[in-house]
Coordinates of C-alpha atoms in Angstrom, one line a residue:
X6 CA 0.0 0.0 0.0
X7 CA 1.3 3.3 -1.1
X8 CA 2.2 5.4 2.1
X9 CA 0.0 8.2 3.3
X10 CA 0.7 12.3 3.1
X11 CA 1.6 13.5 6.4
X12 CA -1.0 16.4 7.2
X13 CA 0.8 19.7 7.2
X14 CA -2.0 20.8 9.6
X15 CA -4.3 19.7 13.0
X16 CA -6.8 20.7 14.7
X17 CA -6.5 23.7 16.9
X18 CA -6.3 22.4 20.1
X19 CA -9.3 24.2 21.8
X20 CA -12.0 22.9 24.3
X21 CA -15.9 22.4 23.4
X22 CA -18.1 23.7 26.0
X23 CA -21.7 24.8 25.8
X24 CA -21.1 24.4 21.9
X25 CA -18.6 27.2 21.9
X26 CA -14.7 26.1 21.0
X27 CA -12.7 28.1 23.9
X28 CA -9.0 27.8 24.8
X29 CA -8.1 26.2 27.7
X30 CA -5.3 27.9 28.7
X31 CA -1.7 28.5 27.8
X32 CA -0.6 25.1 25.4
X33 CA 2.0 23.2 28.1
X34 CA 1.9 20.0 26.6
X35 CA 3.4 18.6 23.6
X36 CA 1.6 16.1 21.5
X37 CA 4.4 13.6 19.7
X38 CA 4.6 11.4 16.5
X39 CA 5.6 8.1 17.9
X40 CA 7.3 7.1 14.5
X41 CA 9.4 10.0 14.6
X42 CA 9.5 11.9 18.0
X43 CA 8.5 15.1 16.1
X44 CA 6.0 17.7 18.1
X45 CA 2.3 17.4 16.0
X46 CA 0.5 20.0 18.5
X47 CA 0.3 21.4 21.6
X48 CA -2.3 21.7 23.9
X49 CA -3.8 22.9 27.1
X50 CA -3.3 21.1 30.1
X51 CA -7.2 23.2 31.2
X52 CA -7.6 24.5 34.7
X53 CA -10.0 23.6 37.4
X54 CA -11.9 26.5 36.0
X55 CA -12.3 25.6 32.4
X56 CA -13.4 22.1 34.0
X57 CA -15.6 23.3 35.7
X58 CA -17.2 25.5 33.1
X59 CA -17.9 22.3 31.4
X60 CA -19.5 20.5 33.5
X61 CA -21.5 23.9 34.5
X62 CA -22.3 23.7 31.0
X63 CA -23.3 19.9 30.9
X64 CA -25.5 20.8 34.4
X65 CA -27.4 23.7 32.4
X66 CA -27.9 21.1 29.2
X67 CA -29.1 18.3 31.2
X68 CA -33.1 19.2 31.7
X69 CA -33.5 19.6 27.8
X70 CA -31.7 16.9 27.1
X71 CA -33.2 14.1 29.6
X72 CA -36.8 15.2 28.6
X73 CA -35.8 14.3 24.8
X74 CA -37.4 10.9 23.5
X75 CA -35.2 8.0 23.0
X76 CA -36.4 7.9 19.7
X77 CA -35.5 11.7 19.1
X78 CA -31.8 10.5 21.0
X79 CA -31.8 7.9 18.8
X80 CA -31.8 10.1 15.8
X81 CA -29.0 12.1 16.5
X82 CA -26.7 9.3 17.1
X83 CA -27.3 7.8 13.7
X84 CA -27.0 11.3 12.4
X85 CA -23.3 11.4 14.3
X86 CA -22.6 7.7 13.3
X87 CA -23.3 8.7 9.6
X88 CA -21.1 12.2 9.8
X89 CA -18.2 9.4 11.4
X90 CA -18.4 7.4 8.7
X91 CA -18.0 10.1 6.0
X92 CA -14.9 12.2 8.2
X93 CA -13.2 8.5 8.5
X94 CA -10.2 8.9 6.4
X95 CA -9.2 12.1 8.2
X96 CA -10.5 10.6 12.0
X97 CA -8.3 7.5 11.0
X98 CA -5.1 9.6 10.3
X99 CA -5.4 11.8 13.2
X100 CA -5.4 8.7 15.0
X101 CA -2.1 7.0 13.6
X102 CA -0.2 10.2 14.1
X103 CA -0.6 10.6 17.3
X104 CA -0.9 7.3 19.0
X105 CA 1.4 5.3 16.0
X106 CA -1.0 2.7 15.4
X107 CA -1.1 1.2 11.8
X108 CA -3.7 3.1 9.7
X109 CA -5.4 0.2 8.5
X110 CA -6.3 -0.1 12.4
X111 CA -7.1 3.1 12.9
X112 CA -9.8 2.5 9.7
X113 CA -11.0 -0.2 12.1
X114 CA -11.4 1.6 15.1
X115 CA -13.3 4.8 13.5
X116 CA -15.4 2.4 11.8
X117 CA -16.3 1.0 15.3
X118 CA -17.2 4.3 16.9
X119 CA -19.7 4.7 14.3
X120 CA -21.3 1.2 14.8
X121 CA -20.9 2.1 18.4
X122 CA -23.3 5.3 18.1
X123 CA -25.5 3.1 15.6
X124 CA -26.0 0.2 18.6
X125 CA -26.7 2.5 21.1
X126 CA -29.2 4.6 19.0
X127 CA -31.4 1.4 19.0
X128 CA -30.3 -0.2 22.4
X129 CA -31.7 3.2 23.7
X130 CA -35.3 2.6 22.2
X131 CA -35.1 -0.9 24.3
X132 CA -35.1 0.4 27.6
X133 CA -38.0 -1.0 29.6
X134 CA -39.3 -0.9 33.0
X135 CA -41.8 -3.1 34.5
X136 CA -45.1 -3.5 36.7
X137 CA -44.6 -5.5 40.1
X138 CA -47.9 -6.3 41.8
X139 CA -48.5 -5.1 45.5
X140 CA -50.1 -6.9 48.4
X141 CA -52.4 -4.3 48.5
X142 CA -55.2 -3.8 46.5
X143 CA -55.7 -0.5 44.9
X144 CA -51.6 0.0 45.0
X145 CA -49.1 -0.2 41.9
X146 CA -45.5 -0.3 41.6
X147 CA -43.6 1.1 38.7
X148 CA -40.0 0.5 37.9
X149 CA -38.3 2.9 35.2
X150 CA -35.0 3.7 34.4
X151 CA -34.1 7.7 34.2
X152 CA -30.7 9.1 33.6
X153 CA -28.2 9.1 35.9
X154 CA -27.2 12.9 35.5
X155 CA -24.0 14.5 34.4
X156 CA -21.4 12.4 33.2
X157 CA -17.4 13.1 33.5
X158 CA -15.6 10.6 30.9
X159 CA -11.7 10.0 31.1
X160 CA -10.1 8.1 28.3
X161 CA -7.1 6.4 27.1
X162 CA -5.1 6.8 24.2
X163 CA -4.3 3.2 23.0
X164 CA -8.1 3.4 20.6
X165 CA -8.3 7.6 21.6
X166 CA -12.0 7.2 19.2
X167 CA -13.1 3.8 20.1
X168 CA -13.3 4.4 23.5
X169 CA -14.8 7.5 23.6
X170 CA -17.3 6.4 21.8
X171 CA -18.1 3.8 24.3
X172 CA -19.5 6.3 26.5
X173 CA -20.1 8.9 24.8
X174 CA -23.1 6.7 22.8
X175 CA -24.1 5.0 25.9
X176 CA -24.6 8.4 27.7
X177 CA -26.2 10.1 24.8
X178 CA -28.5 7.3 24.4
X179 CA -29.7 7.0 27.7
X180 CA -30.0 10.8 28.3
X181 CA -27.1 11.8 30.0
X182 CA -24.9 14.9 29.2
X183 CA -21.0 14.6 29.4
X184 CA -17.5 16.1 29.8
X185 CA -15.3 13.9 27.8
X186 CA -11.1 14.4 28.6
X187 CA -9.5 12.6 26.2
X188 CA -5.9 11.3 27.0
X189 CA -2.5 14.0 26.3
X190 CA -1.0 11.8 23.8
X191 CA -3.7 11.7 21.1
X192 CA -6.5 14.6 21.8
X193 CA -6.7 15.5 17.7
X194 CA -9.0 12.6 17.2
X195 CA -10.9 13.5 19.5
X196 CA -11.1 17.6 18.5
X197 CA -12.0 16.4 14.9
X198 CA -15.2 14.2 16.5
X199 CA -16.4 16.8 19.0
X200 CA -16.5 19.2 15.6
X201 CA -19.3 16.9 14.1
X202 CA -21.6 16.9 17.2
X203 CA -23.5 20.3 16.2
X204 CA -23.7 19.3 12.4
X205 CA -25.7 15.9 13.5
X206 CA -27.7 17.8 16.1
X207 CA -26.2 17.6 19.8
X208 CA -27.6 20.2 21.5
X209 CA -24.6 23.1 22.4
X210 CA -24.0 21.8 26.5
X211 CA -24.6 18.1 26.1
X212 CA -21.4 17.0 24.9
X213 CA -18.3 19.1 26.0
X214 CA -14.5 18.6 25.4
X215 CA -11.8 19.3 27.7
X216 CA -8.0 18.9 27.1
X217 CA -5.2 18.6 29.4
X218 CA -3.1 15.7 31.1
X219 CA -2.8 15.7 34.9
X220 CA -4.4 19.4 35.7
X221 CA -7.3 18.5 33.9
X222 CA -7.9 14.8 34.9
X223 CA -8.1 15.4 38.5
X224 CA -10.4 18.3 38.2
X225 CA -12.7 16.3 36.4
X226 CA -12.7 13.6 38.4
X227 CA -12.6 15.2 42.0
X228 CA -15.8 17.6 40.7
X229 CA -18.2 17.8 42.8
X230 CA -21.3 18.3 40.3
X231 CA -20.8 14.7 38.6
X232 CA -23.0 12.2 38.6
X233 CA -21.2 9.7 37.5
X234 CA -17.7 9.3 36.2
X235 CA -16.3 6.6 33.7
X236 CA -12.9 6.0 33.3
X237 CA -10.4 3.5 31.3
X238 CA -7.2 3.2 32.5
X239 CA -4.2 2.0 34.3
X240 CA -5.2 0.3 37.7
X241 CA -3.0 2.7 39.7
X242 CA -5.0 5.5 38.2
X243 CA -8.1 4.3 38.6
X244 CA -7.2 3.7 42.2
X245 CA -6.2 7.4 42.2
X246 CA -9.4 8.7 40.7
X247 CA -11.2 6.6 43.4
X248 CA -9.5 8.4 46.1
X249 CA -10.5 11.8 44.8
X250 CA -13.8 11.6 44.1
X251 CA -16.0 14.6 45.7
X252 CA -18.9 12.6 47.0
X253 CA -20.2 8.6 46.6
X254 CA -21.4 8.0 43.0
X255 CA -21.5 5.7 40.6
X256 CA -18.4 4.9 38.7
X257 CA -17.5 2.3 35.9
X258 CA -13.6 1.7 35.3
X259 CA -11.9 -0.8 33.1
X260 CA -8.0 -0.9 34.5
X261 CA -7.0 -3.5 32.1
X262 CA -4.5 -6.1 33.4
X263 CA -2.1 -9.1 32.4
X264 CA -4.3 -11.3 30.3
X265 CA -3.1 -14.8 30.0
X266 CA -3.7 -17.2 26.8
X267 CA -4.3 -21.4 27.8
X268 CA -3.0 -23.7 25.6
X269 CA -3.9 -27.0 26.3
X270 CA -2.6 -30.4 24.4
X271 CA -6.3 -31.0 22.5
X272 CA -5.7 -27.3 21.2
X273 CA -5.2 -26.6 17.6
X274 CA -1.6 -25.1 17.8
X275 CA -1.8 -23.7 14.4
X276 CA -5.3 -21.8 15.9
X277 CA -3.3 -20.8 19.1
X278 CA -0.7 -19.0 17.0
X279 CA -2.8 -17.4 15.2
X280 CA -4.9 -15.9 17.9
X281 CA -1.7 -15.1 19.9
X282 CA -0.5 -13.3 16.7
X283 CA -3.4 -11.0 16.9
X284 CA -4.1 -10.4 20.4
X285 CA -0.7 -10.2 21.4
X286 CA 0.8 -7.7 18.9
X287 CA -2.1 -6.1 17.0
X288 CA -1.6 -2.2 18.2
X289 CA 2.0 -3.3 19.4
X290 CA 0.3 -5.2 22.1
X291 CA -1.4 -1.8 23.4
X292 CA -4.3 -3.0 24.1
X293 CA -6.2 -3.7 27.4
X294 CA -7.2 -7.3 26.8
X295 CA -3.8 -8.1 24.8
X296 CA -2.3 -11.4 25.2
X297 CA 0.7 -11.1 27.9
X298 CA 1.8 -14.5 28.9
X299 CA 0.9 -17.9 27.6
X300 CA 0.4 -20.8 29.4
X301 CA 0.9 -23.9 27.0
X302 CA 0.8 -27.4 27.7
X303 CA 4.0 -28.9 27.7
X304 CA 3.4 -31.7 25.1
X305 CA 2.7 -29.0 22.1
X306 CA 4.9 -26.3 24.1
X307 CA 7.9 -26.8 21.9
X308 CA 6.4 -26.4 18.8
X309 CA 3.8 -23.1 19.9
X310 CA 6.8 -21.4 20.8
X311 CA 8.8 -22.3 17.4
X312 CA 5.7 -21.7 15.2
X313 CA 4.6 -18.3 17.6
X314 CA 8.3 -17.3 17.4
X315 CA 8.3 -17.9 13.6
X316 CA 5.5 -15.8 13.6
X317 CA 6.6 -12.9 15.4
X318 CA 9.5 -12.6 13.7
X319 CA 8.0 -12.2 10.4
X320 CA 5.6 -9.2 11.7
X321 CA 6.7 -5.7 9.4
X322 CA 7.8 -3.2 11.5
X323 CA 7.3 0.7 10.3
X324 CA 5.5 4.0 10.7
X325 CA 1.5 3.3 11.2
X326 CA 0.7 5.3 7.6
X327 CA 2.8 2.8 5.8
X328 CA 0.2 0.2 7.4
X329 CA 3.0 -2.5 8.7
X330 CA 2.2 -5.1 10.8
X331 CA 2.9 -3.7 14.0
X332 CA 3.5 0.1 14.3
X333 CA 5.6 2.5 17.3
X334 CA 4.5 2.0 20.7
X335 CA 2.6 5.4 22.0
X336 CA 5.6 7.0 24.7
X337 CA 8.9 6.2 25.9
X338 CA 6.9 4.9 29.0
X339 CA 5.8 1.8 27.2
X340 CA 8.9 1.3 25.5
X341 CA 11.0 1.3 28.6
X342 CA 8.5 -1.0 30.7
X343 CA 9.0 -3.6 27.4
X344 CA 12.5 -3.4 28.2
X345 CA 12.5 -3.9 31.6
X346 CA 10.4 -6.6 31.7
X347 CA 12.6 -8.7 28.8
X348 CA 15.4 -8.0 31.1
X349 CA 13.8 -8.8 34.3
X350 CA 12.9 -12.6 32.5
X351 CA 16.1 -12.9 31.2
X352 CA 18.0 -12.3 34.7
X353 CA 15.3 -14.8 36.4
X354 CA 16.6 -17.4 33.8
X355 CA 14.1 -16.9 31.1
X356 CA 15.4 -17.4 26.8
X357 CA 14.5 -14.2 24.7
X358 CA 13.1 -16.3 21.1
X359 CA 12.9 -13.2 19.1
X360 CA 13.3 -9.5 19.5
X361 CA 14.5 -8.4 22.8
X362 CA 16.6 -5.8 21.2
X363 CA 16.6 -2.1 22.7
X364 CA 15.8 0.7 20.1
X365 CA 15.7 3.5 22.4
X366 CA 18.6 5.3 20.3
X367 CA 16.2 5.4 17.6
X368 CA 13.9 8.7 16.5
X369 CA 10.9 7.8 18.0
X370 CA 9.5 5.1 20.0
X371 CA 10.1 1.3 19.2
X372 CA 9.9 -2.1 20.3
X373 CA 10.9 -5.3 18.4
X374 CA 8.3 -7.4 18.7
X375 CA 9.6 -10.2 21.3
X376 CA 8.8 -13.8 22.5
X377 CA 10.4 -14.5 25.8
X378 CA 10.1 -18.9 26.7
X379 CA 10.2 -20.0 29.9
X380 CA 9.1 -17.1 32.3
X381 CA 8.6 -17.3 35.6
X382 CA 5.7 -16.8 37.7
X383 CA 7.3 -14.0 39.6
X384 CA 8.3 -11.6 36.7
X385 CA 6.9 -8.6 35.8
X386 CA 6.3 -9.9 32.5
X387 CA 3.5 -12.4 34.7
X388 CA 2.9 -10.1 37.5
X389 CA 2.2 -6.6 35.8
X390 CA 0.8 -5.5 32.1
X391 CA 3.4 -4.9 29.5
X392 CA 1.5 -3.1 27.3
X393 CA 3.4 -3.3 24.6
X394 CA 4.7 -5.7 21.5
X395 CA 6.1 -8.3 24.6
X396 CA 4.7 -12.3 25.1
X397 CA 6.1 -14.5 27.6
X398 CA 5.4 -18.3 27.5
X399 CA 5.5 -20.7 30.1
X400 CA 4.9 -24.5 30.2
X401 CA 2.6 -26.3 32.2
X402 CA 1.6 -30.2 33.2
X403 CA -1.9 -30.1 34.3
X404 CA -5.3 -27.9 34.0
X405 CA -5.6 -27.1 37.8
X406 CA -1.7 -25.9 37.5
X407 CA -2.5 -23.5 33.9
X408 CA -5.9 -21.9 35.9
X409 CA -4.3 -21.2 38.9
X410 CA -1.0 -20.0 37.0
X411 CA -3.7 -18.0 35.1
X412 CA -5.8 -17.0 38.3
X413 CA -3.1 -15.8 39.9
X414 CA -2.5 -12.4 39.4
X415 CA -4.6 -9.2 40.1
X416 CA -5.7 -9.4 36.8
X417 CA -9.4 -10.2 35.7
X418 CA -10.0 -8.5 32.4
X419 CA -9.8 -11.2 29.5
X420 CA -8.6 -14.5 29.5
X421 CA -8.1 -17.4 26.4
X422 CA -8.5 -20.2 25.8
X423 CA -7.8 -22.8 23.0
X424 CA -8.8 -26.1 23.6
X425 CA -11.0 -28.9 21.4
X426 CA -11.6 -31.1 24.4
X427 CA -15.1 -30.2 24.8
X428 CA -14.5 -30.8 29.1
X429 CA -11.4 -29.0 29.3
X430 CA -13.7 -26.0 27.2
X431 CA -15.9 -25.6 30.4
X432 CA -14.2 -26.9 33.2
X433 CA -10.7 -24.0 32.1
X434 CA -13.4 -21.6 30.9
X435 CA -15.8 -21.9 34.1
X436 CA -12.5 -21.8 37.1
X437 CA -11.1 -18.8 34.8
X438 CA -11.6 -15.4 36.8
X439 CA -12.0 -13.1 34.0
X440 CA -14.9 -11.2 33.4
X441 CA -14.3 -12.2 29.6
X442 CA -13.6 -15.7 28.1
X443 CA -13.1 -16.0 24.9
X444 CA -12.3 -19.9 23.6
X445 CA -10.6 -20.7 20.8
X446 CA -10.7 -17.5 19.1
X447 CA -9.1 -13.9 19.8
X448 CA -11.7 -11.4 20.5
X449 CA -13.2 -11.4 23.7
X450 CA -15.4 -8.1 23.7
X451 CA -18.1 -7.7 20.9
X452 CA -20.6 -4.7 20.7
X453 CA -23.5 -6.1 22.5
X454 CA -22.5 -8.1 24.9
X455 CA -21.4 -7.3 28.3
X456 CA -17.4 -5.9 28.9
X457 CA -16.0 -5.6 32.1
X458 CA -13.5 -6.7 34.6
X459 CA -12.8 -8.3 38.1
X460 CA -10.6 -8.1 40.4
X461 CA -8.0 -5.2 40.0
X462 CA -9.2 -4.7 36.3
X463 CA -12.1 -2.7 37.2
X464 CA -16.0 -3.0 37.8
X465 CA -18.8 -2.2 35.5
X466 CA -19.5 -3.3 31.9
X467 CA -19.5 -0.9 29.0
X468 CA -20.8 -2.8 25.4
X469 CA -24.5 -4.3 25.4
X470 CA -27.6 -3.1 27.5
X471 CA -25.6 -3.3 30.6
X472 CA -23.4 -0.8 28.9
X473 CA -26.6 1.5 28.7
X474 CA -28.0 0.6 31.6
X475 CA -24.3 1.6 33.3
X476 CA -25.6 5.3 32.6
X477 CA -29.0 4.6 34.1
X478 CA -30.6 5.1 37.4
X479 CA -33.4 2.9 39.0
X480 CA -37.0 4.6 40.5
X481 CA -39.6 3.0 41.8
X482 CA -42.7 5.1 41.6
X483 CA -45.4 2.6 44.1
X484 CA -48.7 4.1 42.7
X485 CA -52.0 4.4 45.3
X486 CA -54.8 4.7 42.7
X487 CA -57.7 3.0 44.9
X488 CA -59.5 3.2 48.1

């Protein structure tokens, strides 16, 4: 494919509030090219007082917007899903520039916020309550669902659209209004959408952009007029955000982890591979439910790791908008973890396969994609997410060893599974403490079903009508009608 035109030009980084673009502030932090460590932008790292006039804003916009018909809801997000799908080139580079990603991907991932505003424009139709009979004649009860309130949204910057459209469409749909901050390292994306709200008909006030890193993060999230916040994450953030919030309300966090792959002798190794090609280094393995260590059963270990290793070494390697295989990690941050963690396997006796090789005197920021065989449990490839282009392998003997080698972590996100032994499927896939199993392929989320972790990877779902119904508030109205 014949590589991409760098744009000469971005967005201006300003904030949307009450449908007006405003400046945040003085431009203190510098948005970088992965590929080449070159400054794209810079932008506001926005006050508690430009937070707040958000969420004043989203307060003022909330009546209007509450009282609205699903239906009439529902309009506007196929309106915004359609705008989406005809910005998508532009959304889509945005997106590989800032966070390095190849642009084929990014395609992917624009073309997922639209189907995500598409699901929840109908999902919001199919909210229903119920009738509960009373002891007492002459007496109703109602149960309905009403919005929770105002919304504060923090996201990440490994899918900066994707995941933004998670709960932007969810909160939309159910009635909500929300302040969105979308991470430092790739707020263009996210500029670019917020400029299509008015044009599909979001009232000024119901959706509001903020910029900014740490300033802005904990203003949001320590504000005392939210009524709910949503966040996606590291775990040691989200246990920060916890801390600070103003007052008990609801929150839904996904914090990600160390997700493990099973590999047990019925498997189809070839299958295994495959699906530990993808999961483990699609988005140079910066992805929340990415594969991290593998757990493989030692009479097909030897030749998973040859064939995986094979694999991996045959991945292209290059700037996203030449659409490679496997683009720059995000920030030196990931890069250096990935490094740390080869070398803390290696010093605890682990074999580096392929890759393992430091490019940190290179212009921007790179991994070599890297197999690492026989890790143990105690490393920090097993122990803590990588987050980046790194897969560690480890044999095991029997299925009670591989789930509690799996189990045992803080992790609870996603966990896989290949396996054709129909009892191994559900006796692995039922002791697995993940809040997503996926069994002998590589995707464990899809739109409408439920997504969510355990343990330290969060609580909450996002995806599906609990997804919705995360943005939702239960009322029971108990009706006297008779004498």
């Amino acid at each position: 494919m014949t590589a991409l035109t760098v744009p000469t030009d971005m967005p201006e980084p300003r904030n949307l509030v009450a449908g007006r673009w405003v400046p945040g502030g003085d431009p203190t932090v510098a948005v970088v090219n992965p590929a080449d460590g070159q400054v794209l932008t810079t932008i506001p790292d926005t006050s508690e007082a430009g937070v707040d006039e958000a969420v004043r804003a989203a307060r003022a916009a909330l009546p209007a917007w509450r009282s609205t018909t699903p239906f009439q809801r529902a309009a506007v997000l196929h309106r915004l899903a359609a705008a989406v799908r005809d910005d998508l080139e532009e959304l889509a580079r945005l997106v590989t520039l800032e966070m390095g990603k190849p642009i084929g991907e990014s395609r992917g991932e624009t073309a997922k916020l639209a189907d995500a505003f598409d699901y929840y424009a109908e999902e919001g139709v199919r909210v229903y309550g119920e009738t509960i009979p009373n002891e007492q004649a002459g007496v109703t009860s109602i149960v309905r669902y009403e919005p929770v309130g105002v919304v504060g949204a923090i996201t990440p910057w490994n899918y900066p659209l994707e995941l933004i459209g998670w709960k932007l469409a969810a909160a939309l749909a159910a009635g909500c209004t929300i302040v969105v901050k979308p991470s430092e390292y790739t707020p263009s994306s996210a500029v670019r959408l917020f400029a299509l709200l008015q044009g599909a008909g979001v009232p000024d006030g119901v959706a509001n952009l903020v910029l900014g890193a740490g300033t802005a993060g904990r203003a949001l999230a320590s504000h005392p007029d939210l009524d709910k916040l949503a966040f996606t994450g590291s775990e040691a953030t989200g246990a920060a955000i916890t801390r600070s919030l103003a007052k008990a309300i609801p929150t839904s966090m996904e914090l990600g982890g160390s997700c493990p792959q099973i590999v047990t002798a019925s498997a189809d190794v070839d299958d295994a591979v495959a699906g530990c090609l993808r999961r483990g280094f699609r988005n140079a393995g910066q992805i929340c439910i990415a594969i991290n260590r593998v757990y493989v059963h030692r009479d097909v270990h030897a030749e998973y790791v040859d064939k995986l290793t094979a694999g991996v070494a045959a991945l292209k390697v290059g700037p996203g908008l030449d659409n490679p295989d496997v683009g720059p990690v995000t920030n030196a941050e990931i890069r250096d973890r990935c490094a740390a963690h080869v070398e803390d396997a290696v010093a605890r006796g682990a074999r580096v396969r392929t890759g393992g090789t430091s490019q940190a005197d290179r212009a921007g920021t790179w991994v070599t994609p890297t197999v690492v065989d026989d890790v143990p449990h105690d490393s920090l490839i097993v122990q803590e997410e990588t987050f980046g282009p790194v897969v560690g392998v480890v044999p095991y003997d029997t299925s009670e060893e591989a789930v509690a080698l799996a189990n045992g972590t803080d992790a609870g996100l996603a966990a896989y599974l290949y396996a054709r032994d129909l009892g191994e499927v559900f006796s692995i896939g039922h002791a697995l403490e993940f809040g997503n199993v996926a069994v002998n392929n590589p995707d464990a989320g899809i739109m409408n079903a439920p997504y969510g972790g355990r343990k330290g990877s969060g609580h909450g779902s996002e995806h599906g009508r609990e997804g919705l119904h995360a943005y939702l508030q239960i009322k029971h109205l108990r009706i006297r009608y008779g004498k």
